[in-house]
DNA sequence: GTCTATAGCGGGATAGAC
DNA sequence: GTCTATCCCGCTATAGAC
């Protein structure tokens, strides 16, 4: 995670990872036969970790936004992980990237869950019916991803969770029915 | 631009660029002594192009948002360019990336201009004083960047300009004093 | 201004000993 | 399960002819 966070996947040296964990390159290759196997393992690791830390217990749109605020706060404490995921996520847009399908599915799933929460809000009458639920989900995800990138670039001076929370509160205020 | 858009910078082969323009590698190196010189040239090219296409004629925050809607519409017509810039922008977060300073300065400048427009709105009384101008600027940029990434991943099914426009209109409605 | 030829490096992966 | 030694590849860049 640390190495991928510094260099991305393609530019990261597998040998550097081996050295970082106190192994030689063939030593690490014993556990991960190919470099791409390590990539997949890293992605799954973070995924499992996040699902454990932030299980979906509340599928209301208000609860979802509240969870995202918590996620933003947590992410501020693990810049290396955020860096790795932002890097890998965008890098997966390159041709024939081994994690392209993984990120496509992951994005789709997250957007789908959020859109469902917004649709439920519409059905329950808690959400104003002036915007498309899918578009709202895409917007919220975009804000989170985009702010993270700016935060990674600007450093600690950038108040990631503060800005996201202000956005989320305004979102709730102005979309609540 | 096309090659960088497919592979990013580090993973792109300079020789592939040479072949794409009908030259051998040393032939291209005659015009761009090092690979990084080509990168800088590509960045400057796009920058000049955008400044020509969308000159800052109106520094009101309403005019700025309107310009951004136009930018989103234009970007939809040049996916390869958007891909290249999204890729290079995030790739520049890696350690010792040659374009790190360029993107940092560029981001800073854009956010500064937008923040200034919002501050002017506050002074003129056209913008509600409930949010920090810098945070609003960061938010708008995040939406644009984040939506572009989702659009690049999802393909033509994703209505980039439509979603951004809906966001911008809601933004105007709910922030106008 | 473009080429052929080549240097020189670092990358991922394999063979096989221990 | 970890190592040394090695292979082979693709990459950027240089040298020097034309």
Coordinates of C-alpha atoms (C1' of nucleotides) in Angstrom, one line a residue:
Chain A
X1 CA 0.0 0.0 0.0
X2 CA 2.8 2.4 1.0
X3 CA 4.8 1.7 -2.2
X4 CA 1.8 1.8 -4.5
X5 CA 0.8 5.0 -2.7
X6 CA 4.1 6.6 -3.6
X7 CA 4.5 5.4 -7.2
X8 CA 1.2 4.0 -8.4
X9 CA 1.1 0.4 -9.7
X10 CA 2.9 0.3 -13.0
X11 CA 5.7 2.6 -11.9
X12 CA 6.1 0.8 -8.6
X13 CA 9.0 -1.7 -8.4
X14 CA 8.1 -5.1 -7.2
X15 CA 11.7 -5.4 -5.9
X16 CA 11.1 -2.2 -3.8
X17 CA 8.1 -3.9 -2.2
X18 CA 10.2 -7.0 -1.4
X19 CA 12.9 -4.9 0.2
X20 CA 10.4 -2.9 2.2
X21 CA 9.1 -6.1 3.8
X22 CA 12.6 -7.6 4.3
X23 CA 12.6 -10.1 1.4
X24 CA 14.4 -10.4 -1.9
X25 CA 12.4 -10.3 -5.1
X26 CA 12.1 -14.1 -5.5
X27 CA 11.2 -14.3 -1.9
X28 CA 8.2 -12.1 -2.4
X29 CA 7.3 -13.8 -5.6
X30 CA 6.9 -17.0 -3.6
X31 CA 3.8 -15.4 -1.9
X32 CA 2.6 -13.4 -4.9
X33 CA 3.5 -15.2 -8.1
X34 CA 3.1 -12.1 -10.2
X35 CA 3.1 -8.4 -9.4
X36 CA -0.6 -8.2 -10.3
X37 CA -1.5 -10.7 -7.6
X38 CA -0.1 -8.3 -5.0
X39 CA -2.2 -5.5 -6.5
X40 CA -5.4 -7.5 -6.2
X41 CA -4.5 -8.5 -2.7
X42 CA -3.9 -4.9 -1.7
X43 CA -7.3 -3.8 -3.2
X44 CA -9.2 -6.6 -1.5
X45 CA -7.4 -5.8 1.8
X46 CA -8.6 -2.2 1.8
X47 CA -12.0 -3.2 0.7
X48 CA -12.4 -5.6 3.5
X49 CA -11.1 -3.1 6.0
X50 CA -13.5 -0.4 4.9
X51 CA -16.5 -2.8 4.9
X52 CA -15.6 -3.8 8.5
X53 CA -15.1 -0.2 9.6
X54 CA -18.1 1.2 7.9
X55 CA -20.7 -1.5 7.5
X56 CA -23.9 -0.4 5.7
X57 CA -26.3 -0.5 8.6
X58 CA -28.5 2.4 7.5
X59 CA -29.6 2.6 4.0
X60 CA -31.4 6.0 4.3
X61 CA -29.8 8.8 2.3
X62 CA -29.3 10.8 5.4
X63 CA -27.5 7.9 7.1
X64 CA -25.4 7.4 4.0
X65 CA -24.2 11.0 3.9
X66 CA -23.5 10.8 7.6
X67 CA -21.4 7.7 7.0
X68 CA -19.5 9.5 4.3
X69 CA -18.6 12.3 6.7
X70 CA -17.2 9.6 9.0
X71 CA -15.3 8.1 6.1
X72 CA -13.8 11.5 5.2
X73 CA -12.7 11.9 8.8
X74 CA -11.1 8.5 8.9
X75 CA -9.4 9.0 5.6
X76 CA -7.6 12.0 6.9
X77 CA -5.8 9.8 9.3
X78 CA -4.5 7.4 6.6
X79 CA -3.1 9.6 3.8
X80 CA -1.0 6.9 2.4
X81 CA -4.0 4.6 1.9
X82 CA -6.0 7.4 0.3
X83 CA -3.1 8.2 -2.0
X84 CA -2.7 4.6 -3.1
X85 CA -6.4 4.3 -3.9
X86 CA -6.7 7.6 -5.7
X87 CA -3.7 6.8 -7.7
X88 CA -4.7 3.2 -8.5
X89 CA -8.2 4.2 -9.3
X90 CA -7.3 6.7 -11.9
X91 CA -4.4 4.6 -13.2
X92 CA -6.9 1.9 -13.9
X93 CA -8.3 4.1 -16.6
X94 CA -5.3 3.3 -18.7
X95 CA -5.4 0.7 -21.5
X96 CA -5.4 -2.9 -20.4
X97 CA -4.9 -2.1 -16.8
X98 CA -5.2 -5.2 -14.6
X99 CA -7.5 -3.5 -12.0
X100 CA -9.8 -1.8 -14.6
X101 CA -12.6 -4.3 -14.0
X102 CA -12.2 -4.2 -10.3
X103 CA -12.5 -0.4 -10.0
X104 CA -15.3 -0.3 -12.6
X105 CA -17.3 -2.8 -10.5
X106 CA -16.5 -1.1 -7.2
X107 CA -17.5 2.3 -8.5
X108 CA -20.7 0.9 -10.0
X109 CA -21.6 -0.8 -6.8
X110 CA -21.1 2.2 -4.6
X111 CA -23.0 4.5 -6.9
X112 CA -25.8 1.9 -7.1
X113 CA -26.1 1.7 -3.3
X114 CA -26.2 5.5 -3.0
X115 CA -28.7 5.9 -5.8
X116 CA -30.9 3.3 -4.1
X117 CA -30.8 5.3 -0.9
X118 CA -31.8 8.4 -2.8
X119 CA -34.6 6.5 -4.6
X120 CA -35.9 5.3 -1.2
X121 CA -35.8 8.9 0.0
X122 CA -38.0 9.9 -3.0
X123 CA -40.4 7.1 -2.2
X124 CA -40.6 8.0 1.4
X125 CA -41.0 11.7 0.6
X126 CA -37.9 12.8 2.5
X127 CA -36.0 13.8 -0.6
X128 CA -37.1 16.6 -3.0
X129 CA -37.9 15.1 -6.3
X130 CA -36.1 17.7 -8.4
X131 CA -33.0 15.7 -9.2
X132 CA -32.2 12.3 -10.7
X133 CA -31.1 9.9 -7.9
X134 CA -28.3 8.5 -10.1
X135 CA -27.0 11.9 -10.8
X136 CA -27.0 12.8 -7.1
X137 CA -25.1 9.7 -6.3
X138 CA -22.5 10.5 -9.0
X139 CA -22.2 14.1 -7.6
X140 CA -21.6 13.0 -4.1
X141 CA -19.0 10.5 -5.1
X142 CA -17.3 13.1 -7.4
X143 CA -17.1 15.5 -4.5
X144 CA -15.5 12.9 -2.3
X145 CA -13.0 11.8 -4.9
X146 CA -12.2 15.2 -6.2
X147 CA -11.6 16.7 -2.7
X148 CA -9.3 13.8 -1.8
X149 CA -7.1 14.6 -4.8
X150 CA -6.9 18.2 -3.9
X151 CA -6.1 17.3 -0.3
X152 CA -3.3 14.9 -1.4
X153 CA -1.8 17.7 -3.5
X154 CA -2.2 20.6 -1.1
X155 CA -1.2 18.7 2.1
X156 CA -2.4 19.3 5.6
X157 CA -3.5 22.9 4.9
X158 CA -6.5 21.5 3.0
X159 CA -9.4 20.7 5.3
X160 CA -10.8 17.6 3.6
X161 CA -13.3 16.5 6.1
X162 CA -14.4 20.0 6.9
X163 CA -15.1 20.9 3.3
X164 CA -16.9 17.6 2.7
X165 CA -19.0 18.0 5.8
X166 CA -20.0 21.6 4.9
X167 CA -21.0 20.2 1.4
X168 CA -22.9 17.3 2.9
X169 CA -24.8 19.6 5.4
X170 CA -25.7 22.0 2.6
X171 CA -26.8 19.1 0.5
X172 CA -29.1 17.8 3.2
X173 CA -30.5 21.2 3.9
X174 CA -31.3 21.9 0.3
X175 CA -32.5 18.5 -0.7
X176 CA -34.6 17.5 2.2
X177 CA -38.3 17.5 1.4
Chain B
X1 CA -1.9 13.7 -26.0
X2 CA -3.4 10.5 -27.5
X3 CA -0.6 8.3 -26.2
X4 CA -0.5 9.9 -22.8
X5 CA -4.2 9.6 -22.7
X6 CA -4.0 5.8 -23.2
X7 CA -1.1 5.0 -20.9
X8 CA -0.3 8.0 -18.7
X9 CA 3.1 9.6 -18.7
X10 CA 5.5 7.2 -17.1
X11 CA 4.0 4.1 -18.6
X12 CA 3.8 5.7 -22.1
X13 CA 6.6 4.7 -24.5
X14 CA 8.4 7.6 -26.1
X15 CA 9.1 5.3 -29.0
X16 CA 5.3 4.8 -29.4
X17 CA 4.8 8.5 -29.7
X18 CA 7.6 8.7 -32.3
X19 CA 5.9 5.9 -34.3
X20 CA 2.5 7.6 -34.0
X21 CA 3.9 10.8 -35.6
X22 CA 5.9 8.9 -38.3
X23 CA 9.3 9.3 -36.8
X24 CA 11.9 7.0 -35.2
X25 CA 12.7 7.5 -31.6
X26 CA 15.9 9.5 -32.2
X27 CA 14.0 11.5 -34.8
X28 CA 11.5 12.7 -32.1
X29 CA 14.3 13.2 -29.6
X30 CA 15.7 15.8 -32.0
X31 CA 12.6 18.0 -31.3
X32 CA 12.1 17.0 -27.7
X33 CA 15.5 16.2 -26.2
X34 CA 14.0 14.3 -23.2
X35 CA 10.7 12.6 -22.7
X36 CA 9.8 15.1 -20.0
X37 CA 10.1 18.0 -22.5
X38 CA 7.3 16.4 -24.5
X39 CA 5.2 16.2 -21.4
X40 CA 5.6 19.9 -20.6
X41 CA 4.9 20.8 -24.2
X42 CA 1.6 18.8 -24.1
X43 CA 0.6 20.4 -20.9
X44 CA 1.3 23.9 -22.2
X45 CA -0.5 23.1 -25.4
X46 CA -3.7 22.2 -23.7
X47 CA -3.4 25.1 -21.3
X48 CA -3.1 27.6 -24.2
X49 CA -5.9 25.9 -26.1
X50 CA -8.3 26.2 -23.1
X51 CA -7.3 29.8 -22.3
X52 CA -8.1 30.7 -25.9
X53 CA -11.4 28.8 -26.0
X54 CA -12.6 30.0 -22.6
X55 CA -11.0 33.3 -21.8
X56 CA -11.9 34.7 -18.4
X57 CA -14.2 37.6 -19.5
X58 CA -16.6 37.5 -16.6
X59 CA -15.3 37.2 -13.1
X60 CA -18.7 37.0 -11.4
X61 CA -19.3 33.7 -9.7
X62 CA -22.4 33.2 -11.8
X63 CA -20.4 33.7 -15.0
X64 CA -17.7 31.4 -13.8
X65 CA -20.2 28.6 -13.2
X66 CA -21.7 29.2 -16.6
X67 CA -18.3 29.0 -18.2
X68 CA -17.7 25.7 -16.4
X69 CA -20.9 24.3 -17.9
X70 CA -19.5 25.2 -21.3
X71 CA -16.2 23.6 -20.5
X72 CA -18.0 20.4 -19.5
X73 CA -19.9 20.3 -22.8
X74 CA -16.7 20.9 -24.7
X75 CA -14.8 18.3 -22.8
X76 CA -17.4 15.7 -23.8
X77 CA -16.3 16.1 -27.4
X78 CA -12.6 15.5 -26.6
X79 CA -12.5 12.4 -24.4
X80 CA -8.9 11.6 -25.3
X81 CA -7.8 15.0 -24.0
X82 CA -9.8 14.7 -20.8
X83 CA -8.4 11.2 -20.3
X84 CA -4.8 12.5 -20.7
X85 CA -5.3 15.3 -18.3
X86 CA -7.1 13.3 -15.6
X87 CA -4.4 10.7 -15.8
X88 CA -1.5 13.1 -15.8
X89 CA -3.0 15.2 -13.0
X90 CA -3.4 12.3 -10.6
X91 CA -0.2 10.7 -11.7
X92 CA 1.6 13.9 -10.8
X93 CA 0.8 13.0 -7.1
X94 CA 3.5 10.3 -7.3
X95 CA 6.9 10.9 -5.8
X96 CA 9.3 13.0 -7.9
X97 CA 6.9 13.4 -10.7
X98 CA 8.2 16.0 -13.3
X99 CA 4.7 17.6 -13.6
X100 CA 4.0 17.8 -9.9
X101 CA 4.8 21.5 -9.7
X102 CA 2.9 22.3 -12.9
X103 CA -0.3 20.7 -11.7
X104 CA 0.0 22.1 -8.2
X105 CA 0.4 25.6 -9.5
X106 CA -2.4 25.1 -12.1
X107 CA -4.8 23.8 -9.5
X108 CA -3.9 26.6 -7.1
X109 CA -4.5 29.2 -9.7
X110 CA -7.9 27.9 -10.8
X111 CA -9.1 27.5 -7.2
X112 CA -7.8 31.0 -6.5
X113 CA -9.7 32.5 -9.4
X114 CA -12.9 30.8 -8.4
X115 CA -12.5 31.7 -4.7
X116 CA -12.0 35.3 -5.8
X117 CA -15.2 35.2 -7.8
X118 CA -17.1 33.9 -4.7
X119 CA -15.5 36.5 -2.5
X120 CA -16.7 39.2 -4.9
X121 CA -20.2 37.7 -4.7
X122 CA -20.1 38.0 -1.0
X123 CA -19.0 41.6 -1.2
X124 CA -21.7 42.4 -3.7
X125 CA -24.3 40.5 -1.7
X126 CA -25.2 38.1 -4.5
X127 CA -23.9 35.1 -2.7
X128 CA -25.2 33.8 0.6
X129 CA -22.6 34.2 3.4
X130 CA -23.0 30.7 4.8
X131 CA -20.0 29.0 3.3
X132 CA -16.3 29.7 2.9
X133 CA -15.4 30.9 -0.6
X134 CA -12.3 28.7 -0.7
X135 CA -14.3 25.7 0.2
X136 CA -16.9 26.4 -2.4
X137 CA -14.2 26.7 -5.0
X138 CA -12.7 23.4 -3.9
X139 CA -16.1 21.8 -4.1
X140 CA -16.9 22.9 -7.6
X141 CA -13.5 21.8 -8.9
X142 CA -14.0 18.4 -7.1
X143 CA -17.3 17.9 -8.8
X144 CA -15.9 18.6 -12.2
X145 CA -12.8 16.4 -11.7
X146 CA -14.7 13.6 -10.0
X147 CA -17.4 13.5 -12.6
X148 CA -14.9 13.4 -15.4
X149 CA -13.3 10.4 -13.9
X150 CA -16.6 8.6 -13.6
X151 CA -17.4 9.6 -17.2
X152 CA -14.1 8.2 -18.5
X153 CA -14.8 4.9 -16.7
X154 CA -18.5 4.5 -17.6
X155 CA -18.3 5.7 -21.2
X156 CA -21.0 7.4 -23.2
X157 CA -23.8 6.2 -20.9
X158 CA -22.6 8.7 -18.3
X159 CA -24.1 12.2 -18.9
X160 CA -21.1 14.3 -17.8
X161 CA -22.3 17.7 -18.8
X162 CA -25.9 17.0 -17.9
X163 CA -25.0 16.0 -14.3
X164 CA -22.6 18.9 -13.9
X165 CA -25.2 21.4 -15.2
X166 CA -27.8 20.1 -12.8
X167 CA -25.3 20.4 -10.0
X168 CA -24.4 24.0 -11.1
X169 CA -28.0 25.1 -11.4
X170 CA -28.8 23.7 -7.9
X171 CA -25.7 25.4 -6.6
X172 CA -26.8 28.7 -8.0
X173 CA -30.4 28.4 -6.8
X174 CA -29.4 27.5 -3.2
X175 CA -26.4 29.9 -2.9
X176 CA -27.9 33.0 -4.5
X177 CA -28.6 35.7 -1.9
Chain C
dG1 C1' 16.4 16.9 -39.7
dT2 C1' 16.3 12.0 -39.8
dC3 C1' 18.4 7.9 -39.7
dT4 C1' 21.0 3.1 -37.9
dA5 C1' 23.3 1.2 -34.3
dT6 C1' 24.1 0.7 -29.7
dA7 C1' 24.8 1.7 -25.0
dG8 C1' 23.1 1.1 -20.4
dC9 C1' 19.7 0.6 -17.1
dG10 C1' 15.9 -1.4 -14.5
dG11 C1' 12.0 -4.1 -14.9
dG12 C1' 9.4 -8.8 -13.9
dA13 C1' 10.1 -13.4 -13.9
dT14 C1' 12.5 -18.2 -13.7
dA15 C1' 16.0 -22.0 -12.3
dG16 C1' 17.6 -24.4 -9.0
dA17 C1' 20.3 -24.7 -4.5
dC18 C1' 19.6 -24.8 0.4
Chain D
dG1 C1' 10.1 -20.5 2.4
dT2 C1' 14.1 -17.9 1.1
dC3 C1' 18.0 -17.4 -1.3
dT4 C1' 21.8 -16.4 -5.4
dA5 C1' 22.3 -16.2 -10.1
dT6 C1' 20.5 -15.3 -14.3
dC7 C1' 17.5 -14.5 -18.3
dC8 C1' 15.2 -11.5 -21.3
dC9 C1' 12.8 -7.7 -22.3
dG10 C1' 11.6 -2.8 -23.1
dC11 C1' 12.9 1.5 -22.0
dT12 C1' 15.4 6.3 -22.6
dA13 C1' 19.2 8.3 -24.3
dT14 C1' 23.6 8.8 -27.1
dA15 C1' 27.0 8.5 -31.1
dG16 C1' 27.7 9.4 -35.3
dA17 C1' 26.6 8.8 -40.5
dC18 C1' 23.9 10.9 -44.1

